Each structure stands twice: as C-alpha cells, then as structure tokens.
Coordinates of C-alpha atoms in Angstrom, one line a residue:
M1 CA -54.1 179.6 160.9
R2 CA -51.6 182.3 161.7
R3 CA -52.4 182.2 165.4
K4 CA -51.6 178.5 165.4
V5 CA -48.3 179.1 163.7
Y6 CA -47.4 181.8 166.3
L7 CA -48.3 179.5 169.1
L8 CA -46.2 176.7 167.6
F9 CA -43.3 179.2 167.1
A10 CA -43.3 180.2 170.8
T11 CA -43.7 176.7 172.2
L12 CA -40.9 175.3 169.9
T13 CA -38.5 178.2 170.8
I14 CA -38.9 177.8 174.6
S15 CA -38.5 174.0 174.5
E16 CA -35.4 174.3 172.3
V17 CA -33.8 176.9 174.6
L18 CA -34.5 174.9 177.7
T19 CA -33.1 171.7 176.1
A20 CA -29.8 173.5 175.1
V21 CA -29.2 175.2 178.4
L22 CA -30.0 172.2 180.6
F23 CA -28.4 169.4 178.6
F24 CA -25.6 171.1 176.7
R25 CA -24.6 174.0 179.0
V26 CA -24.9 176.6 176.2
P27 CA -25.2 180.3 177.3
P28 CA -28.9 181.2 177.4
F29 CA -28.8 184.5 175.5
R30 CA -27.0 183.2 172.5
V31 CA -29.2 180.1 172.3
F32 CA -32.4 182.1 172.6
L33 CA -31.2 184.5 169.9
A34 CA -30.3 181.8 167.5
F35 CA -33.5 179.8 167.9
V36 CA -35.7 182.9 167.6
V37 CA -34.2 183.7 164.3
L38 CA -34.4 180.2 162.9
N39 CA -38.0 179.5 164.1
A40 CA -39.2 183.0 162.9
L41 CA -37.8 182.2 159.5
G42 CA -39.6 178.8 159.5
A43 CA -42.9 180.4 160.6
G44 CA -42.7 183.0 157.9
L45 CA -42.2 180.4 155.2
A46 CA -45.2 178.4 156.6
I47 CA -47.4 181.4 156.5
Y48 CA -46.3 182.3 153.0
F49 CA -47.0 178.9 151.5
Q50 CA -50.3 178.7 153.3
G51 CA -51.4 182.0 151.7
L52 CA -50.1 180.8 148.3
S53 CA -52.2 177.6 148.4
C54 CA -55.3 179.5 149.4
S55 CA -54.9 181.8 146.3
L56 CA -54.9 178.8 143.9
P57 CA -58.2 177.7 142.3
Q58 CA -60.0 175.2 144.5
R59 CA -62.3 172.3 143.6
P60 CA -65.8 173.0 144.8
I61 CA -65.9 170.2 147.3
E62 CA -69.0 171.2 149.1
E63 CA -70.9 171.5 145.8
D64 CA -69.8 168.1 144.7
A65 CA -70.8 166.6 148.0
N66 CA -74.2 168.1 147.7
F67 CA -74.5 166.7 144.2
N68 CA -73.5 163.2 145.3
T69 CA -75.9 163.3 148.2
D70 CA -78.8 164.4 145.9
S71 CA -77.8 161.7 143.4
I72 CA -77.9 159.1 146.1
F73 CA -81.3 160.4 147.4
V74 CA -82.8 160.2 143.9
S75 CA -81.4 156.7 143.2
T76 CA -82.7 155.4 146.6
L77 CA -86.2 156.8 145.9
Q78 CA -86.2 155.2 142.5
I79 CA -85.0 151.9 143.9
A80 CA -87.6 152.0 146.7
D81 CA -90.4 152.6 144.1
Q82 CA -89.3 149.7 141.9
T83 CA -88.4 147.1 144.5
L84 CA -91.4 147.5 146.8
P85 CA -93.8 145.4 144.7
V86 CA -91.0 142.8 144.1
L87 CA -90.1 142.3 147.8
R88 CA -93.7 142.0 148.9
G89 CA -93.1 138.3 148.1
G90 CA -90.3 138.0 150.7
L91 CA -86.6 137.4 150.3
N92 CA -85.9 134.5 147.9
K93 CA -83.9 133.8 144.8
T94 CA -86.5 135.3 142.4
T95 CA -87.1 138.5 144.4
A96 CA -83.4 138.9 145.1
A97 CA -82.5 138.6 141.4
K98 CA -85.1 141.2 140.4
T99 CA -84.0 143.6 143.2
A100 CA -80.3 143.3 142.3
D101 CA -81.1 144.0 138.6
I102 CA -83.0 147.2 139.6
I103 CA -80.2 148.4 141.9
Q104 CA -77.4 147.8 139.4
D105 CA -79.3 149.4 136.6
L106 CA -79.8 152.6 138.7
T107 CA -76.4 152.7 140.5
Q108 CA -74.0 151.2 137.9
V109 CA -72.0 149.4 140.5
P110 CA -69.6 146.8 139.0
A111 CA -71.2 143.9 140.9
I112 CA -73.9 143.3 143.5
A113 CA -74.8 140.2 145.6
I114 CA -77.7 139.5 147.9
T115 CA -77.5 136.5 150.3
D116 CA -79.6 134.9 153.0
R117 CA -77.9 133.6 156.1
E118 CA -76.3 130.7 154.3
R119 CA -76.4 131.0 150.6
V120 CA -76.0 133.5 147.7
L121 CA -79.5 134.3 146.5
T122 CA -78.3 136.3 143.5
F123 CA -75.1 137.7 142.0
L124 CA -75.1 140.3 139.2
G125 CA -72.1 142.0 137.4
V126 CA -68.5 141.1 136.8
G127 CA -67.2 137.9 138.2
C128 CA -70.5 136.0 137.7
D129 CA -68.6 132.8 136.6
Q130 CA -67.1 132.6 140.1
H131 CA -70.3 133.4 142.0
Q132 CA -73.5 131.5 141.3
A133 CA -76.9 131.8 142.9
G134 CA -77.4 128.9 145.3
D135 CA -73.7 128.6 146.2
R136 CA -72.9 128.6 149.9
I137 CA -71.4 131.9 151.3
L138 CA -67.6 131.6 150.9
T139 CA -66.1 134.9 152.1
E140 CA -65.4 135.1 155.8
A141 CA -66.2 138.9 155.7
T142 CA -69.8 138.1 154.7
K143 CA -70.1 135.5 157.4
E144 CA -68.8 138.0 160.0
V145 CA -71.3 140.6 159.0
I146 CA -74.2 138.1 159.2
A147 CA -72.9 136.8 162.6
T148 CA -72.3 140.2 164.2
G149 CA -74.9 142.3 162.4
R150 CA -72.4 145.1 161.8
M151 CA -71.5 146.4 158.3
K152 CA -68.0 145.9 157.0
V153 CA -66.0 147.8 154.4
V154 CA -63.3 145.7 152.8
H155 CA -60.5 147.4 150.8
T156 CA -58.5 144.4 149.5
P157 CA -59.1 140.9 148.2
Q158 CA -57.3 139.6 151.3
G159 CA -59.8 141.4 153.5
L160 CA -62.7 139.5 151.8
C161 CA -61.1 136.3 153.1
C162 CA -62.3 134.3 150.1
P163 CA -60.9 130.7 150.2
R164 CA -60.4 130.8 146.4
Y165 CA -58.0 133.7 146.7
G166 CA -54.4 132.6 146.1
T167 CA -55.5 129.4 144.4
G168 CA -55.3 130.7 140.8
C169 CA -58.7 132.3 140.8
N170 CA -58.7 135.4 138.6
C171 CA -61.8 137.0 140.2
P172 CA -61.9 140.7 139.3
L173 CA -63.5 141.8 142.5
K174 CA -61.1 143.6 144.8
S175 CA -63.1 145.4 147.5
A176 CA -66.7 145.5 148.9
V177 CA -69.2 147.1 151.2
I178 CA -71.1 144.4 153.1
V179 CA -74.2 145.5 155.0
P180 CA -76.6 143.2 156.9
L181 CA -80.2 142.8 156.0
K182 CA -82.6 142.7 159.0
C183 CA -86.2 141.7 159.7
R184 CA -87.4 142.8 163.2
D185 CA -83.8 143.0 164.5
E186 CA -83.0 139.5 163.2
I187 CA -80.3 139.1 160.5
V188 CA -81.8 137.5 157.4
G189 CA -79.0 138.1 154.9
A190 CA -76.5 140.6 153.5
L191 CA -76.3 143.1 150.7
K192 CA -72.8 143.4 149.0
L193 CA -71.6 146.2 146.6
Y194 CA -68.3 145.3 144.9
Q195 CA -65.5 147.3 143.2
T196 CA -63.0 146.0 140.8
R197 CA -60.1 148.1 142.3
E198 CA -58.5 148.0 145.7
G199 CA -58.5 151.0 147.9
V200 CA -60.8 153.1 150.0
F201 CA -64.4 153.3 149.0
Q202 CA -65.9 156.6 148.2
P203 CA -68.1 157.8 151.2
E204 CA -71.0 158.1 148.8
I205 CA -70.9 154.4 147.9
V206 CA -70.8 153.4 151.6
R207 CA -73.8 155.6 152.3
L208 CA -75.6 154.2 149.3
A209 CA -75.0 150.6 150.5
V210 CA -76.2 151.4 154.0
G211 CA -79.3 153.2 152.7
L212 CA -80.2 150.4 150.4
A213 CA -79.8 147.8 153.1
N214 CA -82.1 149.8 155.4
L215 CA -84.6 150.1 152.6
L216 CA -84.5 146.4 151.7
S217 CA -84.7 145.5 155.3
L218 CA -87.9 147.6 155.7
Q219 CA -89.5 146.0 152.7
I220 CA -88.6 142.5 153.9
E221 CA -90.2 143.3 157.2
L222 CA -93.4 144.5 155.4
S223 CA -93.5 141.3 153.4
E224 CA -93.2 139.3 156.6
L225 CA -96.1 141.3 158.1
D226 CA -98.2 140.6 155.0
R227 CA -97.4 136.9 155.4
Q228 CA -98.3 136.9 159.1
R229 CA -101.6 138.7 158.2
Q230 CA -102.4 136.1 155.6
L231 CA -101.7 133.3 158.0
L232 CA -103.9 134.9 160.6
T233 CA -106.7 135.3 158.0
E234 CA -106.4 131.6 157.1
A235 CA -106.4 130.6 160.7
R236 CA -109.5 132.7 161.3
L237 CA -111.2 131.1 158.3
E238 CA -110.3 127.6 159.5
A239 CA -111.8 128.5 163.0
L240 CA -115.0 129.8 161.4
N241 CA -115.3 126.7 159.2
A242 CA -114.7 124.5 162.2
Q243 CA -117.5 126.4 164.0
I244 CA -120.1 126.0 161.2
N245 CA -119.6 122.3 160.5
P246 CA -120.6 121.1 163.9
H247 CA -123.5 123.5 163.9
F248 CA -124.9 121.9 160.7
F249 CA -123.9 118.4 161.8
F250 CA -125.8 118.5 165.1
N251 CA -128.9 120.1 163.5
T252 CA -129.0 117.3 160.9
L253 CA -128.5 114.6 163.5
N254 CA -131.5 115.9 165.4
T255 CA -133.6 115.5 162.3
I256 CA -132.4 111.9 161.8
I257 CA -132.8 111.0 165.4
S258 CA -136.4 112.0 165.2
F259 CA -136.9 109.2 162.7
S260 CA -134.8 106.5 164.3
R261 CA -137.8 105.0 166.3
T262 CA -140.7 105.9 164.1
D263 CA -139.2 105.1 160.7
P264 CA -135.8 103.3 160.9
E265 CA -135.6 102.7 157.2
R266 CA -136.0 106.4 156.4
A267 CA -133.5 107.2 159.1
R268 CA -131.0 104.8 157.4
R269 CA -131.5 106.6 154.0
L270 CA -131.0 110.0 155.6
L271 CA -127.9 108.8 157.3
I272 CA -126.5 107.7 153.9
R273 CA -127.3 111.1 152.6
L274 CA -125.6 112.8 155.5
A275 CA -122.5 110.6 155.1
K276 CA -122.3 111.5 151.4
L277 CA -122.6 115.2 152.3
F278 CA -119.8 115.0 154.8
R279 CA -117.6 113.0 152.5
Q280 CA -117.9 115.8 150.0
T281 CA -117.3 118.5 152.6
L282 CA -114.2 116.8 154.1
S283 CA -112.7 116.2 150.6
R284 CA -112.6 119.9 149.9
H285 CA -109.3 121.6 150.1
G286 CA -109.0 125.3 151.0
S287 CA -111.8 127.7 151.8
L288 CA -113.5 127.7 148.3
T289 CA -115.8 125.4 146.5
T290 CA -117.7 125.5 143.2
L291 CA -121.3 126.9 143.2
Q292 CA -122.4 123.4 141.9
E293 CA -121.0 121.7 145.0
E294 CA -122.5 124.3 147.3
L295 CA -125.9 123.9 145.8
D296 CA -125.6 120.1 146.2
C297 CA -124.9 120.8 149.9
V298 CA -128.1 122.9 150.1
R299 CA -130.2 120.3 148.4
T300 CA -129.0 117.5 150.7
Y301 CA -129.6 119.7 153.8
L302 CA -133.2 120.5 152.6
V303 CA -133.9 116.8 151.9
L304 CA -133.0 116.1 155.5
E305 CA -135.2 119.0 156.7
K306 CA -138.2 118.1 154.5
A307 CA -138.0 114.6 155.9
R308 CA -138.7 116.3 159.3
F309 CA -141.2 119.0 158.3
G310 CA -142.9 117.5 155.3
N311 CA -144.6 120.0 153.1
K312 CA -144.0 122.9 155.4
F313 CA -141.8 124.6 152.7
R314 CA -140.8 124.2 149.2
Y315 CA -137.4 125.0 147.6
L316 CA -136.9 126.9 144.3
E317 CA -133.6 127.2 142.5
D318 CA -132.9 129.9 139.8
V319 CA -129.2 129.5 138.9
P320 CA -128.2 129.3 135.2
P321 CA -125.9 126.3 134.5
E322 CA -123.3 128.6 133.1
L323 CA -122.5 129.8 136.6
L324 CA -122.1 126.5 138.3
E325 CA -118.3 126.4 137.9
Y326 CA -117.6 129.6 139.6
H327 CA -115.9 129.4 143.0
I328 CA -117.5 130.7 146.3
P329 CA -116.6 130.2 149.9
V330 CA -117.4 126.8 151.4
L331 CA -120.7 126.6 153.3
S332 CA -121.9 130.1 152.3
L333 CA -125.3 129.3 151.0
Q334 CA -126.3 126.4 153.2
P335 CA -126.3 128.4 156.5
L336 CA -128.4 131.1 154.9
V337 CA -130.9 128.6 153.6
E338 CA -131.0 127.0 157.1
N339 CA -131.6 130.4 158.7
A340 CA -134.4 131.1 156.2
V341 CA -136.1 127.7 157.0
N342 CA -135.7 127.8 160.8
H343 CA -136.4 131.5 161.5
G344 CA -138.4 132.5 158.5
L345 CA -140.6 129.7 157.3
L346 CA -141.1 127.4 160.3
P347 CA -142.7 130.2 162.5
K348 CA -145.0 131.1 159.6
E349 CA -148.5 129.8 159.4
G350 CA -149.0 127.7 156.4
R351 CA -146.5 126.7 153.7
G352 CA -143.6 128.9 152.7
T353 CA -140.9 129.1 150.0
V354 CA -137.2 129.5 150.0
K355 CA -135.4 130.4 146.8
V356 CA -131.8 130.6 145.8
S357 CA -130.9 132.6 142.7
G358 CA -127.7 133.7 141.0
R359 CA -126.7 136.2 138.4
L360 CA -123.6 137.8 137.0
A361 CA -123.2 141.6 137.6
G362 CA -120.0 143.0 136.1
H363 CA -117.1 141.2 137.6
E364 CA -119.0 139.8 140.5
L365 CA -121.3 136.8 141.1
H366 CA -124.5 137.9 142.9
L367 CA -126.3 135.2 144.9
A368 CA -129.5 135.7 146.8
V369 CA -131.4 133.6 149.4
K370 CA -135.0 134.7 149.6
D371 CA -137.9 133.5 151.7
D372 CA -141.5 134.6 152.2
G373 CA -141.5 133.9 155.9
V374 CA -142.2 136.1 159.0
G375 CA -139.4 138.6 158.3
I376 CA -137.1 140.5 160.6
P377 CA -138.1 143.7 162.5
A378 CA -136.4 146.8 161.3
E379 CA -134.7 147.5 164.7
K380 CA -133.1 144.0 164.6
I381 CA -132.0 143.7 161.0
N382 CA -128.6 145.3 161.7
L383 CA -128.0 143.0 164.7
V384 CA -128.5 139.5 163.2
T385 CA -125.1 139.5 161.6
Q386 CA -123.4 140.1 164.9
P387 CA -121.7 137.1 166.5
G388 CA -123.8 135.5 169.2
Y389 CA -127.0 137.5 168.6
G390 CA -130.3 135.7 169.1
S391 CA -130.9 132.1 169.7
G392 CA -129.5 130.6 166.5
N393 CA -129.8 133.0 163.5
G394 CA -126.8 135.0 164.7
V395 CA -124.5 132.0 164.4
G396 CA -125.0 131.2 160.8
L397 CA -125.4 134.7 159.4
S398 CA -122.5 136.2 161.4
N399 CA -120.2 133.3 160.4
V400 CA -120.8 133.8 156.7
N401 CA -120.6 137.6 157.1
L402 CA -117.2 137.3 158.8
R403 CA -115.8 134.8 156.3
F404 CA -116.7 137.0 153.3
Q405 CA -115.2 140.1 154.9
S406 CA -112.0 138.2 155.7
L407 CA -111.7 136.8 152.2
Y408 CA -112.8 139.8 150.1
G409 CA -112.9 142.9 152.4
E410 CA -115.3 144.8 154.5
D411 CA -117.5 145.8 151.6
Y412 CA -118.4 142.1 150.9
G413 CA -120.4 141.4 154.0
L414 CA -124.0 140.2 153.8
R415 CA -126.7 142.6 152.6
L416 CA -130.1 142.0 154.2
M417 CA -133.5 143.3 153.2
S418 CA -136.6 142.3 155.2
E419 CA -140.1 143.2 155.9
V420 CA -142.2 141.8 158.7
G421 CA -144.8 139.5 157.4
K422 CA -143.4 139.3 153.9
G423 CA -140.0 137.7 154.2
T424 CA -136.3 138.3 154.0
T425 CA -133.7 138.4 151.2
V426 CA -129.9 137.9 151.9
I427 CA -127.6 138.9 149.1
L428 CA -124.0 137.7 148.7
R429 CA -121.4 139.3 146.3
V430 CA -118.5 137.1 145.2
P431 CA -115.6 138.4 142.9
L432 CA -115.4 136.2 139.8
L433 CA -113.2 133.2 140.3
K434 CA -113.3 130.6 137.5
A435 CA -110.7 128.9 135.3
A436 CA -112.7 129.5 132.1
M437 CA -114.7 132.7 131.6
V438 CA -118.3 132.4 130.7
K439 CA -120.5 134.8 128.8
E440 CA -121.2 138.1 130.6
T441 CA -124.9 137.9 129.7
V442 CA -126.9 134.9 131.0
P443 CA -130.4 134.3 129.7
E444 CA -133.2 134.4 132.1
T445 CA -134.5 131.0 133.1
P446 CA -137.6 130.2 135.1
A447 CA -137.0 129.1 138.7
K448 CA -137.6 125.4 139.2
E449 CA -138.8 123.6 142.3
L450 CA -136.6 120.9 143.5
L451 CA -136.9 118.1 146.2
A452 CA -140.6 117.8 145.6
N453 CA -140.6 114.0 145.8
D454 CA -137.3 113.5 147.8
A455 CA -137.6 111.9 151.1

C-alpha cells in the first residue's frame, strides 16, 4: 500500500510542477518546493489513516463466505435428494408445486416461482394472490430469460417489467433472480427466487439460484430420458406383438385351408372360431390381458389344431379359478403351446400331451407349459430363445422371452427344462397384477382334459 502512495505522490508532484511552469509561468524551484511539501503531507495522512483502519477489529469475511458456501452446498444436496423422485415425472404443475415447496422449506426464500415456456406452473410465498398457477407469464424479464437462455438478476420492480406495476398493484416482490431451466440445451422454463426488498442480491442467493436451476435441469433431462426409454419399450412391444399375430394367423389359416375342399362345413365352423379369436385379440388394449382370456386363446388355437391332427395330442389344464383374473402379457401362453405341439408332440410317435398349469409363488404368478414330446438336446436348449434360431421354434419362444424381459426385466425371461425323449417344460414368471387380491394359498385341483369332443 505504501509503495502505491509513494508512486502516486511522485506522479502527482511532477504533473503539478509541469502544469504550473508551462501554463502559469511560475518559477520552477518555488513551485516544486511548494507541491513537494503539500503532497508529502497528504501522503503522510493517507498512510496514517490506512494503518489506523487496519488496526481496527475486522469482520471475518473469508470465514463467513466459507460458511455461506457450505450452507448452499448442504441445501443443494438436500434439495437434490428430495426433488429427484418428484421430477422423475417430468416438469408439470404437480411436480413443480412439490419442488417449489421443498426448495422454499430448505432455503427460506420469501417467494419462488417455476414456469414452463408460457405459463406459471407454481408460485409459493408472499404475493400469491397476485401470481396463480396456470397464469400466463407477465414479466418481461422472465420472457427475456426464456428467449435468450441467459440468467437475469433484477434489483427493482421496474426491472421486472411487470405490466401490473404502476396500476395500483401492491405486490410485495421487489427483486428477483431468474435462471433458465434447460433440457438438452432447449429452454423449457425458468426458476425465479424473489426478494421483498430492492437492491443488490447477495452473491450466495445468486449462486444458489444458478445451482438449483442446473440441478432441476439435470433432473428434467433424466425424466425425459425415462420417458423416451418407456416409449422405446412400448414401441418394441408393439413390434413384437405385430410379429407374433401374423405368425399365429397364417398357421391357423393353413389348418383351415386343409379342410376347405374335404370338409367345407367344418372349415366354416373353424373360420367362425378364428374370427371370434381375432375379435377378442383386436379388442384388447395395451400389452396385458387376463389369464382367462389368454387360456381362451390357447383353447381356440388347439381346437383348430385338433381339427387338423385329430387325436395326435390331448390338452390338460391345471389352473385354479382364483388365478384367472390376474394379468399377463398378451399372447404369452399360446406361442408356447404352439411350440410344444409343433416341435414336441407332432414329431413324436404315438399320442402326446400338452399341459398348462398355474400357481402362486410369493408375489409372482408361475405358469408352466409342459409336453411329453421328443425334447430338446442339451446343446440346443440355450439357443431356442434366440431370435431366428431354428425353423420355427425360435420365433415363438424368442418373441415371448423378449417381451417378458422388456416388461419385467432380464430376470423374467423364459426358463426351459428339457430331456430328449421325455419332453420339455417352459416356465413363465409374472409379477402379480390384479385389481382384487386373492388368497395366497390355492388348493390343489386335479388337471382336467379339455377339447376332447371339440371339432
């Protein structure tokens, strides 16, 4: 500090002497002597008062700054923890209201608002009677932030550019920090922290607003990724359903065509059954159906197959009636039964049996399709669920396997057990989905043969 004072003293003295000599024709020696004395006196006073101020007790600014920074860090972590599950549903009125409540509770700001690009999603704090959720954005400052993507700190009511200002509105909000909310570099809204007094915002509040906006933007982007993933899953399921319906349809038509010349009346009855089946299939909404409807689909399919193959196989069903209202994926049992018939029983010499059974196991519904056909060799059992494997069995099994894994996770794929010459069992696990819960224990009931006299 003293070096700066001495430098200033020398510069000032020289400039003053030159000015006096050149413009006022004053003798140089007298002017130099006078200005040296005066400037030396001024420099001495400056150094004295500087030393006096340094000796006074000082506020620990650095310590306070560290405290405020730590406080902001802790608050942001708490807000992140509490808002993450809320914003997984995206940015809307409900999630914005819950988020604003969490932020105000932890930061104690006088008022907070969250908007989308056009409307106020939520407002919490003082001045609520002037700002309602669902209102269009009024302040030009907020519109500017959304348009430019740059934050804005407003110190006066005039700076907010609210059209209600000056019209008798007694809104207590005087200043604000407005920060854009982004999702993949696109502006989706704004976060606003208000004060009830004019003047410069504390740097800690500005940093808090910026940190919160970045946090909320990240969570909004995560929710969008979740939504895109869900849409991708639904599209994948639709594609798989579209794949399996023609597969079943053309196989059934082949059965009916075989009767169109030899037994037209029987072909007509089978066509009626097929039409009924597809009316049921097309009337389903979504990717789930009840176990009752799925078993109806299995029975209709087997009636069509028995019309073609006669007594080549029989069908047993061991499913307690208490389980029939549970929901399972559409066309999950029928492809497995079709695979059992075509690749297990038809190549077998003599008559075979296919059996569908169901039981509750904890919080899951376990379904099994079992046949006593030719079985699958051990070296191929892990291949039959791969798309495109084989000349037919890979289509149905891989389709069901992929749909179950898409809906419920990798652990819910098909489980196969097979022994050459003895048959194959395919097990499905379905998490319980039913409006009304049933008893956890279901009494054993003997399997019954169906379709014995159906044509």
